[in-house]
Amino acid sequence: NSELIHSYKGVPFPTRVSIDQLSALDDFEAREDDVLLVSYPKSGTHWLVEILKNLYCCTAGQMTLTPPLEFQDPSKLCELRNLPGPRVIPTHLPQNMVPRQVHSKNCKVIYVIRNPKDTAVSMFHYYKQNPHLPTVQKWGTFLDLFLNGEVVYGSWIDHLLSWERAETNGNTLFVYYESLKKDLPKYVQEISSFLGLRVSEEEAREIAKRSSFREMKERVEREKEREKPEATHTVCALTSDRKLIFRKGAVGDWKNHFTTEQNSKFEALLGDRINSSELASNVEYEC
Ligand code: A3P
């Protein structure tokens, strides 16, 4: 299974993300109106994309959703130049691997954070389902890999810290998965004002409804029935198959997986580093 993973600058990547691409990224030409959608895998990337699509659509704003920054062919990077803006560009990359121009051009960044315990559980199931990732049979074995940063895109806390500590002149909006679960319409409005879009309360509620877990899951299932999967858009470099994404969509599923011992191990290995991060300390583990 290990042939599915390779590493670049010490971070494990799926082989779908080529080393050529990762090393060519600095040639990427950013634009001032680009919006980078950043997440550690399994934090709600597809959810945010749905929210953004609806937001732009509802405000009659244009946007072009691009494939993930790291999931392209270096020879095609220039094609991105011809796309109309604003471009919404998803990526799971840690901050130090993102093209320099993203920062020099002051692009807006939306970073989605999910509590690391639920993220680990979601990733464990994803590893099993996703043919591009190795299968790890036992949850305990997977958790060790996760805690040691030996999973795709590396350590959860390193990833978050890299973005938390980046100097972005207030151009980064951090959004918690758990907050979205609690009050989606409120955060739809927060995201829209960050992007300079205007939606009414009613529109925010409508967008929240269309981006709910149930509606998104049902839409993907209907696509399956018609045997016409909407494989038109890859949002995450780990898969182009949206059927693999909608598992439970809940906060607190970690409690069905972590033993007391595993919880102590989590605390021992990540506790101090989590406490050193304001964003990580504020993560909620239940609803
Ligand atoms: P679970 O595996 O816990 O169900 P990503 O898009 O970054 O790959 O993240 C996938 C996770 O986000 C999955 O978590 C998925 O169910 C959840 N998710 C996707 N859409 C969602 C929505 N509308 N509401 C809540 N969770 C959602």
Short mmCIF file of C-alpha atoms in Angstrom, two decimals, residues 9-287:
data_model
loop_
_atom_site.label_atom_id
_atom_site.label_comp_id
_atom_site.label_asym_id
_atom_site.label_seq_id
_atom_site.Cartn_x
_atom_site.Cartn_y
_atom_site.Cartn_z
CA LYS A 9 9.81 18.26 2.20
CA GLY A 10 9.06 15.70 4.89
CA VAL A 11 5.28 15.78 4.38
CA PRO A 12 3.43 12.68 3.09
CA PHE A 13 1.34 13.20 -0.05
CA PRO A 14 -0.88 10.90 -2.08
CA THR A 15 0.82 9.97 -5.37
CA ARG A 16 -2.06 11.73 -7.16
CA VAL A 17 -0.25 14.91 -6.11
CA SER A 18 2.95 14.87 -8.10
CA ILE A 19 6.28 16.06 -6.79
CA ASP A 20 6.69 17.89 -10.10
CA GLN A 21 3.58 19.86 -9.37
CA LEU A 22 4.59 20.64 -5.80
CA SER A 23 7.94 21.91 -6.91
CA ALA A 24 6.46 23.92 -9.80
CA LEU A 25 4.01 25.75 -7.60
CA ASP A 26 6.13 28.81 -7.11
CA ASP A 27 5.53 29.65 -10.77
CA PHE A 28 1.85 30.05 -10.03
CA GLU A 29 0.69 33.58 -10.71
CA ALA A 30 -1.71 34.72 -8.04
CA ARG A 31 -4.14 37.59 -8.50
CA GLU A 32 -5.34 40.07 -5.94
CA ASP A 33 -8.91 38.83 -6.17
CA ASP A 34 -8.04 35.14 -5.70
CA VAL A 35 -9.67 33.43 -2.73
CA LEU A 36 -7.78 30.51 -1.28
CA LEU A 37 -9.87 27.89 0.49
CA VAL A 38 -7.50 26.12 2.84
CA SER A 39 -8.16 23.07 4.97
CA TYR A 40 -6.48 20.11 6.50
CA PRO A 41 -8.13 17.04 4.86
CA LYS A 42 -11.52 16.01 6.24
CA SER A 43 -12.27 19.37 7.83
CA GLY A 44 -15.25 20.31 5.66
CA THR A 45 -13.68 21.39 2.36
CA HIS A 46 -16.62 20.25 0.23
CA TRP A 47 -19.02 21.94 2.62
CA LEU A 48 -17.25 25.28 2.27
CA VAL A 49 -17.16 24.96 -1.51
CA GLU A 50 -20.92 24.45 -1.54
CA ILE A 51 -21.42 27.50 0.68
CA LEU A 52 -19.19 29.64 -1.53
CA LYS A 53 -20.85 28.49 -4.75
CA ASN A 54 -24.25 29.39 -3.33
CA LEU A 55 -23.02 32.69 -1.98
CA TYR A 56 -21.65 33.88 -5.30
CA CYS A 57 -24.65 32.54 -7.17
CA CYS A 58 -27.09 34.27 -4.86
CA THR A 59 -25.34 37.62 -5.08
CA ALA A 60 -25.03 37.28 -8.87
CA GLY A 61 -21.30 37.45 -8.37
CA GLN A 62 -18.97 35.63 -10.70
CA MET A 63 -16.48 33.11 -9.46
CA THR A 64 -14.46 30.32 -10.96
CA LEU A 65 -13.79 27.28 -8.83
CA THR A 66 -10.41 25.85 -9.81
CA PRO A 67 -9.04 22.38 -9.11
CA PRO A 68 -6.89 22.17 -5.98
CA LEU A 69 -3.65 24.08 -6.31
CA GLU A 70 -1.54 20.96 -5.81
CA PHE A 71 -3.65 18.71 -8.01
CA GLN A 72 -2.70 19.72 -11.50
CA ASP A 73 -0.24 19.13 -14.18
CA PRO A 74 2.62 21.66 -14.09
CA SER A 75 2.29 22.12 -17.85
CA LYS A 76 -1.32 23.22 -17.31
CA LEU A 77 -0.66 25.76 -14.59
CA CYS A 78 -0.79 28.47 -17.24
CA GLU A 79 -4.36 27.52 -18.16
CA LEU A 80 -5.41 28.95 -14.84
CA ARG A 81 -4.27 32.33 -16.11
CA ASN A 82 -7.13 32.45 -18.56
CA LEU A 83 -9.86 31.80 -16.04
CA PRO A 84 -12.11 34.70 -15.14
CA GLY A 85 -11.85 35.91 -11.55
CA PRO A 86 -12.36 35.82 -8.75
CA ARG A 87 -10.89 32.36 -8.69
CA VAL A 88 -11.73 30.22 -5.66
CA ILE A 89 -8.79 27.88 -5.22
CA PRO A 90 -9.01 24.96 -2.82
CA THR A 91 -5.88 23.52 -1.25
CA HIS A 92 -4.79 21.29 1.61
CA LEU A 93 -1.23 22.61 1.54
CA PRO A 94 0.58 23.82 4.63
CA GLN A 95 1.37 27.51 4.49
CA ASN A 96 5.07 27.18 3.59
CA MET A 97 4.23 25.24 0.40
CA VAL A 98 1.78 27.73 -1.02
CA PRO A 99 3.09 29.91 -3.89
CA ARG A 100 4.75 33.07 -2.60
CA GLN A 101 2.50 35.29 -4.71
CA VAL A 102 -0.53 34.24 -2.69
CA HIS A 103 0.99 36.29 0.11
CA SER A 104 2.63 39.05 -1.88
CA LYS A 105 -0.68 39.72 -3.67
CA ASN A 106 -2.55 39.64 -0.37
CA CYS A 107 -5.09 37.07 -1.53
CA LYS A 108 -7.97 36.34 0.80
CA VAL A 109 -7.72 33.05 2.62
CA ILE A 110 -10.54 31.10 4.25
CA TYR A 111 -9.20 28.39 6.55
CA VAL A 112 -11.62 25.72 7.84
CA ILE A 113 -10.69 24.10 11.16
CA ARG A 114 -12.30 20.96 12.53
CA ASN A 115 -11.57 19.45 15.90
CA PRO A 116 -8.68 17.02 15.44
CA LYS A 117 -10.42 14.05 17.05
CA ASP A 118 -13.33 14.08 14.61
CA THR A 119 -10.90 14.87 11.81
CA ALA A 120 -8.87 11.76 12.67
CA VAL A 121 -12.00 9.59 12.74
CA SER A 122 -13.22 10.98 9.43
CA MET A 123 -9.80 10.40 7.88
CA PHE A 124 -9.63 6.83 9.18
CA HIS A 125 -12.86 5.94 7.37
CA TYR A 126 -11.71 7.84 4.30
CA TYR A 127 -8.45 5.89 4.17
CA LYS A 128 -10.51 2.72 4.02
CA GLN A 129 -12.86 3.90 1.30
CA ASN A 130 -10.55 5.87 -0.91
CA PRO A 131 -8.62 3.79 -3.49
CA HIS A 132 -5.96 6.51 -3.63
CA LEU A 133 -5.06 6.02 0.02
CA PRO A 134 -3.65 3.01 1.86
CA THR A 135 -6.07 1.04 4.01
CA VAL A 136 -5.31 0.87 7.70
CA GLN A 137 -7.51 -1.82 9.23
CA LYS A 138 -7.36 -0.88 12.88
CA TRP A 139 -8.48 2.42 14.29
CA GLY A 140 -5.74 2.33 16.96
CA THR A 141 -3.05 1.92 14.30
CA PHE A 142 -4.47 4.79 12.29
CA LEU A 143 -4.67 7.04 15.33
CA ASP A 144 -0.95 6.49 15.99
CA LEU A 145 -0.18 7.51 12.41
CA PHE A 146 -2.37 10.59 12.77
CA LEU A 147 -0.80 11.63 16.08
CA ASN A 148 2.68 11.24 14.62
CA GLY A 149 1.81 13.27 11.52
CA GLU A 150 2.35 10.23 9.32
CA VAL A 151 -0.81 10.71 7.29
CA VAL A 152 -1.40 12.64 4.07
CA TYR A 153 -0.58 16.35 4.45
CA GLY A 154 1.27 15.65 7.69
CA SER A 155 0.51 16.72 11.23
CA TRP A 156 -2.82 18.40 11.99
CA ILE A 157 -1.31 20.84 14.47
CA ASP A 158 1.68 21.72 12.25
CA HIS A 159 -0.78 22.52 9.47
CA LEU A 160 -2.91 24.76 11.64
CA LEU A 161 0.09 26.51 13.21
CA SER A 162 1.62 27.18 9.81
CA TRP A 163 -1.48 29.17 8.82
CA GLU A 164 -2.14 30.68 12.22
CA ARG A 165 1.35 32.14 12.36
CA ALA A 166 1.40 33.39 8.79
CA GLU A 167 1.38 37.14 8.44
CA THR A 168 -1.60 37.87 6.22
CA ASN A 169 -2.62 41.40 7.22
CA GLY A 170 -6.02 40.30 8.44
CA ASN A 171 -6.71 38.63 5.13
CA THR A 172 -7.39 35.21 6.63
CA LEU A 173 -10.77 34.15 7.95
CA PHE A 174 -10.66 31.10 10.23
CA VAL A 175 -13.94 29.21 10.37
CA TYR A 176 -14.66 26.31 12.68
CA TYR A 177 -16.56 23.28 11.39
CA GLU A 178 -18.28 23.10 14.78
CA SER A 179 -19.46 26.72 14.49
CA LEU A 180 -20.94 26.01 11.09
CA LYS A 181 -22.81 23.08 12.61
CA LYS A 182 -24.14 25.29 15.37
CA ASP A 183 -25.35 28.28 13.39
CA LEU A 184 -24.77 28.02 9.66
CA PRO A 185 -26.77 31.11 8.57
CA LYS A 186 -24.70 33.29 10.92
CA TYR A 187 -21.43 32.08 9.43
CA VAL A 188 -22.73 32.27 5.89
CA GLN A 189 -23.15 35.99 6.59
CA GLU A 190 -19.73 36.25 8.17
CA ILE A 191 -18.10 34.58 5.16
CA SER A 192 -20.04 36.77 2.76
CA SER A 193 -18.99 40.00 4.42
CA PHE A 194 -15.37 38.78 4.50
CA LEU A 195 -15.64 38.34 0.73
CA GLY A 196 -17.34 41.69 0.26
CA LEU A 197 -20.62 40.08 -0.79
CA ARG A 198 -23.98 41.01 0.63
CA VAL A 199 -26.69 38.54 1.52
CA SER A 200 -29.87 39.13 3.46
CA GLU A 201 -30.76 37.04 6.50
CA GLU A 202 -33.28 35.16 4.45
CA GLU A 203 -30.76 34.42 1.70
CA ALA A 204 -28.27 33.23 4.31
CA ARG A 205 -30.87 30.85 5.67
CA GLU A 206 -31.61 29.55 2.19
CA ILE A 207 -27.90 29.03 1.46
CA ALA A 208 -27.54 27.22 4.79
CA LYS A 209 -30.39 24.94 3.85
CA ARG A 210 -28.94 24.11 0.48
CA SER A 211 -25.55 23.41 2.05
CA SER A 212 -26.86 21.18 4.81
CA PHE A 213 -25.34 17.73 5.15
CA ARG A 214 -28.63 16.05 4.29
CA GLU A 215 -29.24 18.04 1.13
CA MET A 216 -25.69 17.66 -0.09
CA LYS A 217 -25.68 13.94 0.56
CA GLU A 218 -29.03 13.47 -1.15
CA ARG A 219 -27.89 15.38 -4.20
CA VAL A 220 -24.83 13.18 -4.57
CA GLU A 221 -26.96 10.07 -4.16
CA ARG A 222 -29.38 11.21 -6.82
CA GLU A 223 -26.43 11.70 -9.14
CA LYS A 224 -25.47 8.11 -8.43
CA GLU A 225 -28.93 6.83 -9.27
CA ARG A 226 -28.85 8.54 -12.59
CA GLU A 227 -25.40 7.05 -13.07
CA LYS A 228 -24.23 10.46 -14.02
CA PRO A 229 -21.94 11.44 -11.19
CA GLU A 230 -21.13 15.08 -11.23
CA ALA A 231 -17.45 14.33 -11.51
CA THR A 232 -17.04 17.69 -13.15
CA HIS A 233 -15.22 19.17 -10.29
CA THR A 234 -12.43 17.94 -8.10
CA VAL A 235 -12.39 19.91 -4.91
CA CYS A 236 -9.92 17.84 -2.94
CA ALA A 237 -6.73 16.33 -4.32
CA LEU A 238 -7.44 13.09 -2.48
CA THR A 239 -10.48 12.18 -4.55
CA SER A 240 -12.68 13.20 -7.46
CA ASP A 241 -15.47 10.95 -6.23
CA ARG A 242 -17.92 12.96 -4.13
CA LYS A 243 -19.74 9.82 -3.09
CA LEU A 244 -16.90 9.19 -0.64
CA ILE A 245 -17.37 12.47 1.18
CA PHE A 246 -20.72 12.39 2.98
CA ARG A 247 -20.31 9.93 5.83
CA LYS A 248 -21.84 11.28 9.07
CA GLY A 249 -21.27 15.02 9.05
CA ALA A 250 -21.48 15.19 12.84
CA VAL A 251 -19.63 16.73 15.76
CA GLY A 252 -18.46 14.30 18.44
CA ASP A 253 -18.26 11.02 16.50
CA TRP A 254 -14.78 10.64 18.05
CA LYS A 255 -16.50 9.48 21.24
CA ASN A 256 -17.59 6.35 19.40
CA HIS A 257 -13.98 5.59 18.50
CA PHE A 258 -11.54 6.84 21.16
CA THR A 259 -10.90 4.66 24.20
CA THR A 260 -9.91 6.37 27.46
CA GLU A 261 -6.35 5.26 26.81
CA GLN A 262 -6.34 6.68 23.30
CA ASN A 263 -7.70 9.93 24.65
CA SER A 264 -4.81 10.13 27.12
CA LYS A 265 -2.35 9.38 24.35
CA PHE A 266 -3.87 12.18 22.25
CA GLU A 267 -3.47 14.53 25.20
CA ALA A 268 0.11 13.44 25.88
CA LEU A 269 1.22 13.80 22.26
CA LEU A 270 -0.71 16.87 21.14
CA GLY A 271 -1.86 18.60 24.34
CA ASP A 272 1.04 21.04 24.75
CA ARG A 273 1.12 22.05 21.12
CA ILE A 274 -2.64 22.52 21.07
CA ASN A 275 -2.34 24.78 24.11
CA SER A 276 0.32 26.80 22.31
CA SER A 277 -2.17 27.68 19.57
CA GLU A 278 -5.01 30.06 20.27
CA LEU A 279 -7.03 28.64 17.40
CA ALA A 280 -6.50 25.01 18.42
CA SER A 281 -7.30 25.73 22.08
CA ASN A 282 -10.66 27.14 21.06
CA VAL A 283 -11.72 24.09 19.10
CA GLU A 284 -14.92 22.47 20.38
CA TYR A 285 -15.12 18.71 20.70
CA GLU A 286 -18.84 18.32 21.16
CA CYS A 287 -21.98 20.17 20.34
#
